[in-house]
């Protein structure tokens, strides 16, 4: 049974909610892993400045390790870092915030296996249940804003919106958009919530 994990962490709602679930399940999050582009140093997931993730890690009192990478070496770099975290912290699991996309899960299972740890998916559920997850995110007290949108799926004006009850009402008006943005329809940055300590 997995007891200690490294959490793949973007700073967005899915990874923060995954942290929350891991805590509820009694698993220890030993460290956060955030991929950043070698050239810019910004996060791969959201093109955020790494300082914003550092701020979150400080408030979580959890060390964050940045994986400098590019398109060609991404998987190998992630596997190498997981192996390093296994030696350094004694992790026996790698946790991911994916919800229902099988391709994402397969990738996580692959890199975990190569690093000799177990993959953990605390948020995993049927696609029909994702709305419940978004409601839970809001109701639990997380505070987040949209930092990036897929212009083919949502209006640019959605950038900067808070994730709240009105956001949920509005996103349900878009038939082909996942409420949780699982296919990249929108990305978020979490400012506050039950997992965080003080500023």
PDB file of C-alpha atoms in Angstrom:
ATOM      1  CA  UNK A   1       0.000   0.000   0.000  1.00  0.00           C
ATOM      2  CA  UNK A   2       1.327   3.422  -0.993  1.00  0.00           C
ATOM      3  CA  UNK A   3       2.226   5.674   1.938  1.00  0.00           C
ATOM      4  CA  UNK A   4       4.451   8.463   0.621  1.00  0.00           C
ATOM      5  CA  UNK A   5       4.146  10.161  -2.776  1.00  0.00           C
ATOM      6  CA  UNK A   6       5.593  12.786  -5.044  1.00  0.00           C
ATOM      7  CA  UNK A   7       2.771  14.868  -6.539  1.00  0.00           C
ATOM      8  CA  UNK A   8       2.905  16.154 -10.098  1.00  0.00           C
ATOM      9  CA  UNK A   9       2.010  19.786  -9.476  1.00  0.00           C
ATOM     10  CA  UNK A  10       1.053  22.612 -11.853  1.00  0.00           C
ATOM     11  CA  UNK A  11      -0.336  25.058  -9.306  1.00  0.00           C
ATOM     12  CA  UNK A  12      -3.818  24.700 -10.781  1.00  0.00           C
ATOM     13  CA  UNK A  13      -7.070  23.411  -9.357  1.00  0.00           C
ATOM     14  CA  UNK A  14      -6.612  19.746 -10.274  1.00  0.00           C
ATOM     15  CA  UNK A  15      -3.228  19.341  -8.609  1.00  0.00           C
ATOM     16  CA  UNK A  16      -4.335  21.309  -5.535  1.00  0.00           C
ATOM     17  CA  UNK A  17      -7.504  19.237  -5.238  1.00  0.00           C
ATOM     18  CA  UNK A  18      -5.399  16.094  -5.680  1.00  0.00           C
ATOM     19  CA  UNK A  19      -3.228  17.267  -2.758  1.00  0.00           C
ATOM     20  CA  UNK A  20      -6.393  17.736  -0.693  1.00  0.00           C
ATOM     21  CA  UNK A  21      -7.616  14.231  -1.539  1.00  0.00           C
ATOM     22  CA  UNK A  22      -4.236  12.684  -0.738  1.00  0.00           C
ATOM     23  CA  UNK A  23      -4.335  14.341   2.673  1.00  0.00           C
ATOM     24  CA  UNK A  24      -7.844  13.004   3.289  1.00  0.00           C
ATOM     25  CA  UNK A  25      -6.678   9.520   2.310  1.00  0.00           C
ATOM     26  CA  UNK A  26      -3.825   9.692   4.813  1.00  0.00           C
ATOM     27  CA  UNK A  27      -1.011   9.687   2.271  1.00  0.00           C
ATOM     28  CA  UNK A  28       2.071  11.791   2.887  1.00  0.00           C
ATOM     29  CA  UNK A  29       3.027  14.182   0.093  1.00  0.00           C
ATOM     30  CA  UNK A  30       6.814  14.228   0.378  1.00  0.00           C
ATOM     31  CA  UNK A  31       7.427  16.661  -2.469  1.00  0.00           C
ATOM     32  CA  UNK A  32       5.938  18.422  -5.477  1.00  0.00           C
ATOM     33  CA  UNK A  33       7.235  17.951  -9.021  1.00  0.00           C
ATOM     34  CA  UNK A  34       6.728  20.765 -11.525  1.00  0.00           C
ATOM     35  CA  UNK A  35       7.938  20.610 -15.114  1.00  0.00           C
ATOM     36  CA  UNK A  36       9.410  23.806 -16.570  1.00  0.00           C
ATOM     37  CA  UNK A  37      10.713  24.618 -20.032  1.00  0.00           C
ATOM     38  CA  UNK A  38      14.496  24.675 -20.293  1.00  0.00           C
ATOM     39  CA  UNK A  39      14.468  27.806 -22.441  1.00  0.00           C
ATOM     40  CA  UNK A  40      12.019  30.034 -20.554  1.00  0.00           C
ATOM     41  CA  UNK A  41      11.914  28.478 -17.090  1.00  0.00           C
ATOM     42  CA  UNK A  42       8.115  28.815 -17.116  1.00  0.00           C
ATOM     43  CA  UNK A  43       5.879  25.892 -16.191  1.00  0.00           C
ATOM     44  CA  UNK A  44       5.041  23.441 -18.954  1.00  0.00           C
ATOM     45  CA  UNK A  45       1.398  23.069 -17.954  1.00  0.00           C
ATOM     46  CA  UNK A  46       0.374  26.727 -17.778  1.00  0.00           C
ATOM     47  CA  UNK A  47       3.389  28.847 -18.785  1.00  0.00           C
ATOM     48  CA  UNK A  48       3.385  30.269 -15.268  1.00  0.00           C
ATOM     49  CA  UNK A  49       6.419  31.831 -13.629  1.00  0.00           C
ATOM     50  CA  UNK A  50       8.053  29.308 -11.320  1.00  0.00           C
ATOM     51  CA  UNK A  51       7.981  31.889  -8.517  1.00  0.00           C
ATOM     52  CA  UNK A  52       4.209  31.463  -8.266  1.00  0.00           C
ATOM     53  CA  UNK A  53       4.600  27.724  -7.736  1.00  0.00           C
ATOM     54  CA  UNK A  54       7.363  28.361  -5.198  1.00  0.00           C
ATOM     55  CA  UNK A  55       4.946  30.583  -3.290  1.00  0.00           C
ATOM     56  CA  UNK A  56       2.377  27.793  -3.188  1.00  0.00           C
ATOM     57  CA  UNK A  57       4.975  25.245  -2.083  1.00  0.00           C
ATOM     58  CA  UNK A  58       6.104  27.546   0.727  1.00  0.00           C
ATOM     59  CA  UNK A  59       2.532  27.858   1.972  1.00  0.00           C
ATOM     60  CA  UNK A  60       2.102  24.093   1.760  1.00  0.00           C
ATOM     61  CA  UNK A  61       5.396  23.596   3.631  1.00  0.00           C
ATOM     62  CA  UNK A  62       6.311  21.019   0.990  1.00  0.00           C
ATOM     63  CA  UNK A  63       9.515  21.106  -1.098  1.00  0.00           C
ATOM     64  CA  UNK A  64       9.036  21.590  -4.834  1.00  0.00           C
ATOM     65  CA  UNK A  65      11.474  20.238  -7.387  1.00  0.00           C
ATOM     66  CA  UNK A  66      11.497  21.707 -10.890  1.00  0.00           C
ATOM     67  CA  UNK A  67      12.096  19.372 -13.816  1.00  0.00           C
ATOM     68  CA  UNK A  68      13.784  21.363 -16.593  1.00  0.00           C
ATOM     69  CA  UNK A  69      12.764  19.752 -19.849  1.00  0.00           C
ATOM     70  CA  UNK A  70      11.720  20.047 -23.492  1.00  0.00           C
ATOM     71  CA  UNK A  71       9.391  18.159 -25.828  1.00  0.00           C
ATOM     72  CA  UNK A  72      12.010  15.565 -26.771  1.00  0.00           C
ATOM     73  CA  UNK A  73      13.174  14.574 -23.289  1.00  0.00           C
ATOM     74  CA  UNK A  74       9.998  15.184 -21.243  1.00  0.00           C
ATOM     75  CA  UNK A  75       9.191  11.585 -20.306  1.00  0.00           C
ATOM     76  CA  UNK A  76      12.786  10.587 -19.585  1.00  0.00           C
ATOM     77  CA  UNK A  77      13.339  13.714 -17.488  1.00  0.00           C
ATOM     78  CA  UNK A  78      10.231  12.970 -15.437  1.00  0.00           C
ATOM     79  CA  UNK A  79      11.268   9.350 -14.871  1.00  0.00           C
ATOM     80  CA  UNK A  80      14.754  10.439 -13.805  1.00  0.00           C
ATOM     81  CA  UNK A  81      13.356  12.931 -11.291  1.00  0.00           C
ATOM     82  CA  UNK A  82      10.933  10.367  -9.868  1.00  0.00           C
ATOM     83  CA  UNK A  83      13.839   7.994  -9.364  1.00  0.00           C
ATOM     84  CA  UNK A  84      15.792  10.733  -7.618  1.00  0.00           C
ATOM     85  CA  UNK A  85      12.837  11.474  -5.329  1.00  0.00           C
ATOM     86  CA  UNK A  86      12.550   7.776  -4.511  1.00  0.00           C
ATOM     87  CA  UNK A  87      16.139   7.794  -3.288  1.00  0.00           C
ATOM     88  CA  UNK A  88      15.902  11.160  -1.537  1.00  0.00           C
ATOM     89  CA  UNK A  89      12.522  10.916   0.204  1.00  0.00           C
ATOM     90  CA  UNK A  90      11.724   7.215   0.108  1.00  0.00           C
ATOM     91  CA  UNK A  91       8.554   7.740  -1.932  1.00  0.00           C
ATOM     92  CA  UNK A  92       6.675   4.647  -3.030  1.00  0.00           C
ATOM     93  CA  UNK A  93       4.108   6.430  -5.206  1.00  0.00           C
ATOM     94  CA  UNK A  94       3.695   9.131  -7.843  1.00  0.00           C
ATOM     95  CA  UNK A  95       0.410  11.042  -7.696  1.00  0.00           C
ATOM     96  CA  UNK A  96      -1.285  12.829 -10.577  1.00  0.00           C
ATOM     97  CA  UNK A  97      -4.328  15.113 -10.801  1.00  0.00           C
ATOM     98  CA  UNK A  98      -5.812  13.590 -13.950  1.00  0.00           C
ATOM     99  CA  UNK A  99      -9.538  12.908 -13.809  1.00  0.00           C
ATOM    100  CA  UNK A 100     -10.722  10.749 -16.719  1.00  0.00           C
ATOM    101  CA  UNK A 101      -8.442  10.982 -19.775  1.00  0.00           C
ATOM    102  CA  UNK A 102      -7.049   7.493 -20.342  1.00  0.00           C
ATOM    103  CA  UNK A 103      -4.086   8.748 -22.375  1.00  0.00           C
ATOM    104  CA  UNK A 104      -2.887  10.894 -19.485  1.00  0.00           C
ATOM    105  CA  UNK A 105      -3.316   8.029 -17.042  1.00  0.00           C
ATOM    106  CA  UNK A 106      -1.393   5.630 -19.272  1.00  0.00           C
ATOM    107  CA  UNK A 107       1.514   8.066 -19.437  1.00  0.00           C
ATOM    108  CA  UNK A 108       1.590   8.472 -15.648  1.00  0.00           C
ATOM    109  CA  UNK A 109       1.444   4.716 -15.134  1.00  0.00           C
ATOM    110  CA  UNK A 110       4.315   4.315 -17.590  1.00  0.00           C
ATOM    111  CA  UNK A 111       6.649   6.823 -15.921  1.00  0.00           C
ATOM    112  CA  UNK A 112       5.800   5.532 -12.436  1.00  0.00           C
ATOM    113  CA  UNK A 113       6.559   1.966 -13.471  1.00  0.00           C
ATOM    114  CA  UNK A 114       9.887   2.976 -15.005  1.00  0.00           C
ATOM    115  CA  UNK A 115      10.829   4.767 -11.778  1.00  0.00           C
ATOM    116  CA  UNK A 116       9.793   1.799  -9.644  1.00  0.00           C
ATOM    117  CA  UNK A 117       6.890   3.461  -7.818  1.00  0.00           C
ATOM    118  CA  UNK A 118       3.103   3.060  -7.834  1.00  0.00           C
ATOM    119  CA  UNK A 119       0.875   5.510  -9.769  1.00  0.00           C
ATOM    120  CA  UNK A 120      -1.837   7.202  -7.690  1.00  0.00           C
ATOM    121  CA  UNK A 121      -4.880   9.001  -9.138  1.00  0.00           C
ATOM    122  CA  UNK A 122      -6.902  10.450  -6.235  1.00  0.00           C
ATOM    123  CA  UNK A 123      -9.352  12.346  -8.480  1.00  0.00           C
ATOM    124  CA  UNK A 124     -10.011   9.553 -10.998  1.00  0.00           C
ATOM    125  CA  UNK A 125     -13.684   9.075 -11.857  1.00  0.00           C
ATOM    126  CA  UNK A 126     -16.170   8.703 -14.672  1.00  0.00           C
ATOM    127  CA  UNK A 127     -16.450  11.697 -16.999  1.00  0.00           C
ATOM    128  CA  UNK A 128     -20.100  12.131 -16.006  1.00  0.00           C
ATOM    129  CA  UNK A 129     -19.034  12.887 -12.419  1.00  0.00           C
ATOM    130  CA  UNK A 130     -16.670  15.802 -13.061  1.00  0.00           C
ATOM    131  CA  UNK A 131     -19.252  18.466 -12.240  1.00  0.00           C
ATOM    132  CA  UNK A 132     -19.409  17.136  -8.678  1.00  0.00           C
ATOM    133  CA  UNK A 133     -15.654  17.621  -8.452  1.00  0.00           C
ATOM    134  CA  UNK A 134     -15.881  21.264  -9.530  1.00  0.00           C
ATOM    135  CA  UNK A 135     -18.632  21.908  -6.977  1.00  0.00           C
ATOM    136  CA  UNK A 136     -16.469  20.291  -4.311  1.00  0.00           C
ATOM    137  CA  UNK A 137     -13.528  22.501  -5.256  1.00  0.00           C
ATOM    138  CA  UNK A 138     -15.623  25.632  -4.756  1.00  0.00           C
ATOM    139  CA  UNK A 139     -17.555  24.414  -1.711  1.00  0.00           C
ATOM    140  CA  UNK A 140     -14.396  23.320   0.095  1.00  0.00           C
ATOM    141  CA  UNK A 141     -13.090  26.868   0.013  1.00  0.00           C
ATOM    142  CA  UNK A 142     -10.479  26.857  -2.720  1.00  0.00           C
ATOM    143  CA  UNK A 143      -9.860  30.220  -4.406  1.00  0.00           C
ATOM    144  CA  UNK A 144      -8.643  30.141  -7.993  1.00  0.00           C
ATOM    145  CA  UNK A 145      -8.670  32.187 -11.167  1.00  0.00           C
ATOM    146  CA  UNK A 146      -8.537  31.309 -14.840  1.00  0.00           C
ATOM    147  CA  UNK A 147      -5.099  32.162 -16.224  1.00  0.00           C
ATOM    148  CA  UNK A 148      -5.410  30.700 -19.717  1.00  0.00           C
ATOM    149  CA  UNK A 149      -8.191  29.588 -22.071  1.00  0.00           C
ATOM    150  CA  UNK A 150      -8.419  27.635 -25.299  1.00  0.00           C
ATOM    151  CA  UNK A 151      -9.816  30.335 -27.588  1.00  0.00           C
ATOM    152  CA  UNK A 152     -11.535  27.675 -29.712  1.00  0.00           C
ATOM    153  CA  UNK A 153     -13.563  26.525 -26.717  1.00  0.00           C
ATOM    154  CA  UNK A 154     -14.088  29.593 -24.504  1.00  0.00           C
ATOM    155  CA  UNK A 155     -14.003  33.386 -24.973  1.00  0.00           C
ATOM    156  CA  UNK A 156     -10.713  35.138 -24.162  1.00  0.00           C
ATOM    157  CA  UNK A 157     -12.685  37.247 -21.694  1.00  0.00           C
ATOM    158  CA  UNK A 158     -12.820  34.222 -19.391  1.00  0.00           C
ATOM    159  CA  UNK A 159      -9.163  34.731 -18.503  1.00  0.00           C
ATOM    160  CA  UNK A 160      -9.067  36.280 -15.046  1.00  0.00           C
ATOM    161  CA  UNK A 161     -12.404  34.841 -13.940  1.00  0.00           C
ATOM    162  CA  UNK A 162     -12.715  33.408 -10.462  1.00  0.00           C
ATOM    163  CA  UNK A 163     -13.755  29.797 -10.059  1.00  0.00           C
ATOM    164  CA  UNK A 164     -17.008  30.209  -8.134  1.00  0.00           C
ATOM    165  CA  UNK A 165     -20.686  29.310  -8.364  1.00  0.00           C
ATOM    166  CA  UNK A 166     -21.318  31.789 -11.185  1.00  0.00           C
ATOM    167  CA  UNK A 167     -18.399  30.291 -13.122  1.00  0.00           C
ATOM    168  CA  UNK A 168     -20.015  26.866 -12.782  1.00  0.00           C
ATOM    169  CA  UNK A 169     -23.371  28.204 -13.984  1.00  0.00           C
ATOM    170  CA  UNK A 170     -21.764  29.809 -17.027  1.00  0.00           C
ATOM    171  CA  UNK A 171     -19.499  26.952 -18.087  1.00  0.00           C
ATOM    172  CA  UNK A 172     -22.467  24.589 -18.187  1.00  0.00           C
ATOM    173  CA  UNK A 173     -23.826  26.673 -21.072  1.00  0.00           C
ATOM    174  CA  UNK A 174     -21.014  25.316 -23.285  1.00  0.00           C
ATOM    175  CA  UNK A 175     -22.017  21.828 -24.421  1.00  0.00           C
ATOM    176  CA  UNK A 176     -18.621  20.610 -25.613  1.00  0.00           C
ATOM    177  CA  UNK A 177     -16.567  21.963 -22.715  1.00  0.00           C
ATOM    178  CA  UNK A 178     -15.608  19.834 -19.729  1.00  0.00           C
ATOM    179  CA  UNK A 179     -16.583  21.738 -16.559  1.00  0.00           C
ATOM    180  CA  UNK A 180     -13.180  20.869 -15.072  1.00  0.00           C
ATOM    181  CA  UNK A 181     -11.315  21.815 -18.249  1.00  0.00           C
ATOM    182  CA  UNK A 182      -9.823  18.328 -18.432  1.00  0.00           C
ATOM    183  CA  UNK A 183      -9.024  18.699 -22.147  1.00  0.00           C
ATOM    184  CA  UNK A 184      -7.279  22.046 -21.703  1.00  0.00           C
ATOM    185  CA  UNK A 185     -10.351  24.230 -22.225  1.00  0.00           C
ATOM    186  CA  UNK A 186      -9.049  26.461 -19.436  1.00  0.00           C
ATOM    187  CA  UNK A 187      -6.246  26.500 -16.878  1.00  0.00           C
ATOM    188  CA  UNK A 188      -6.160  27.930 -13.374  1.00  0.00           C
ATOM    189  CA  UNK A 189      -3.924  29.179 -10.585  1.00  0.00           C
ATOM    190  CA  UNK A 190      -4.973  28.518  -6.991  1.00  0.00           C
ATOM    191  CA  UNK A 191      -4.483  31.400  -4.556  1.00  0.00           C
ATOM    192  CA  UNK A 192      -5.927  29.888  -1.408  1.00  0.00           C
ATOM    193  CA  UNK A 193      -7.741  26.928   0.068  1.00  0.00           C
ATOM    194  CA  UNK A 194      -7.879  24.422   2.915  1.00  0.00           C
ATOM    195  CA  UNK A 195      -4.472  22.927   2.081  1.00  0.00           C
ATOM    196  CA  UNK A 196      -2.572  26.206   2.438  1.00  0.00           C
ATOM    197  CA  UNK A 197      -0.992  27.916   5.404  1.00  0.00           C
ATOM    198  CA  UNK A 198      -0.570  31.690   5.740  1.00  0.00           C
ATOM    199  CA  UNK A 199       0.776  34.058   3.132  1.00  0.00           C
TER     200      UNK A 199
END
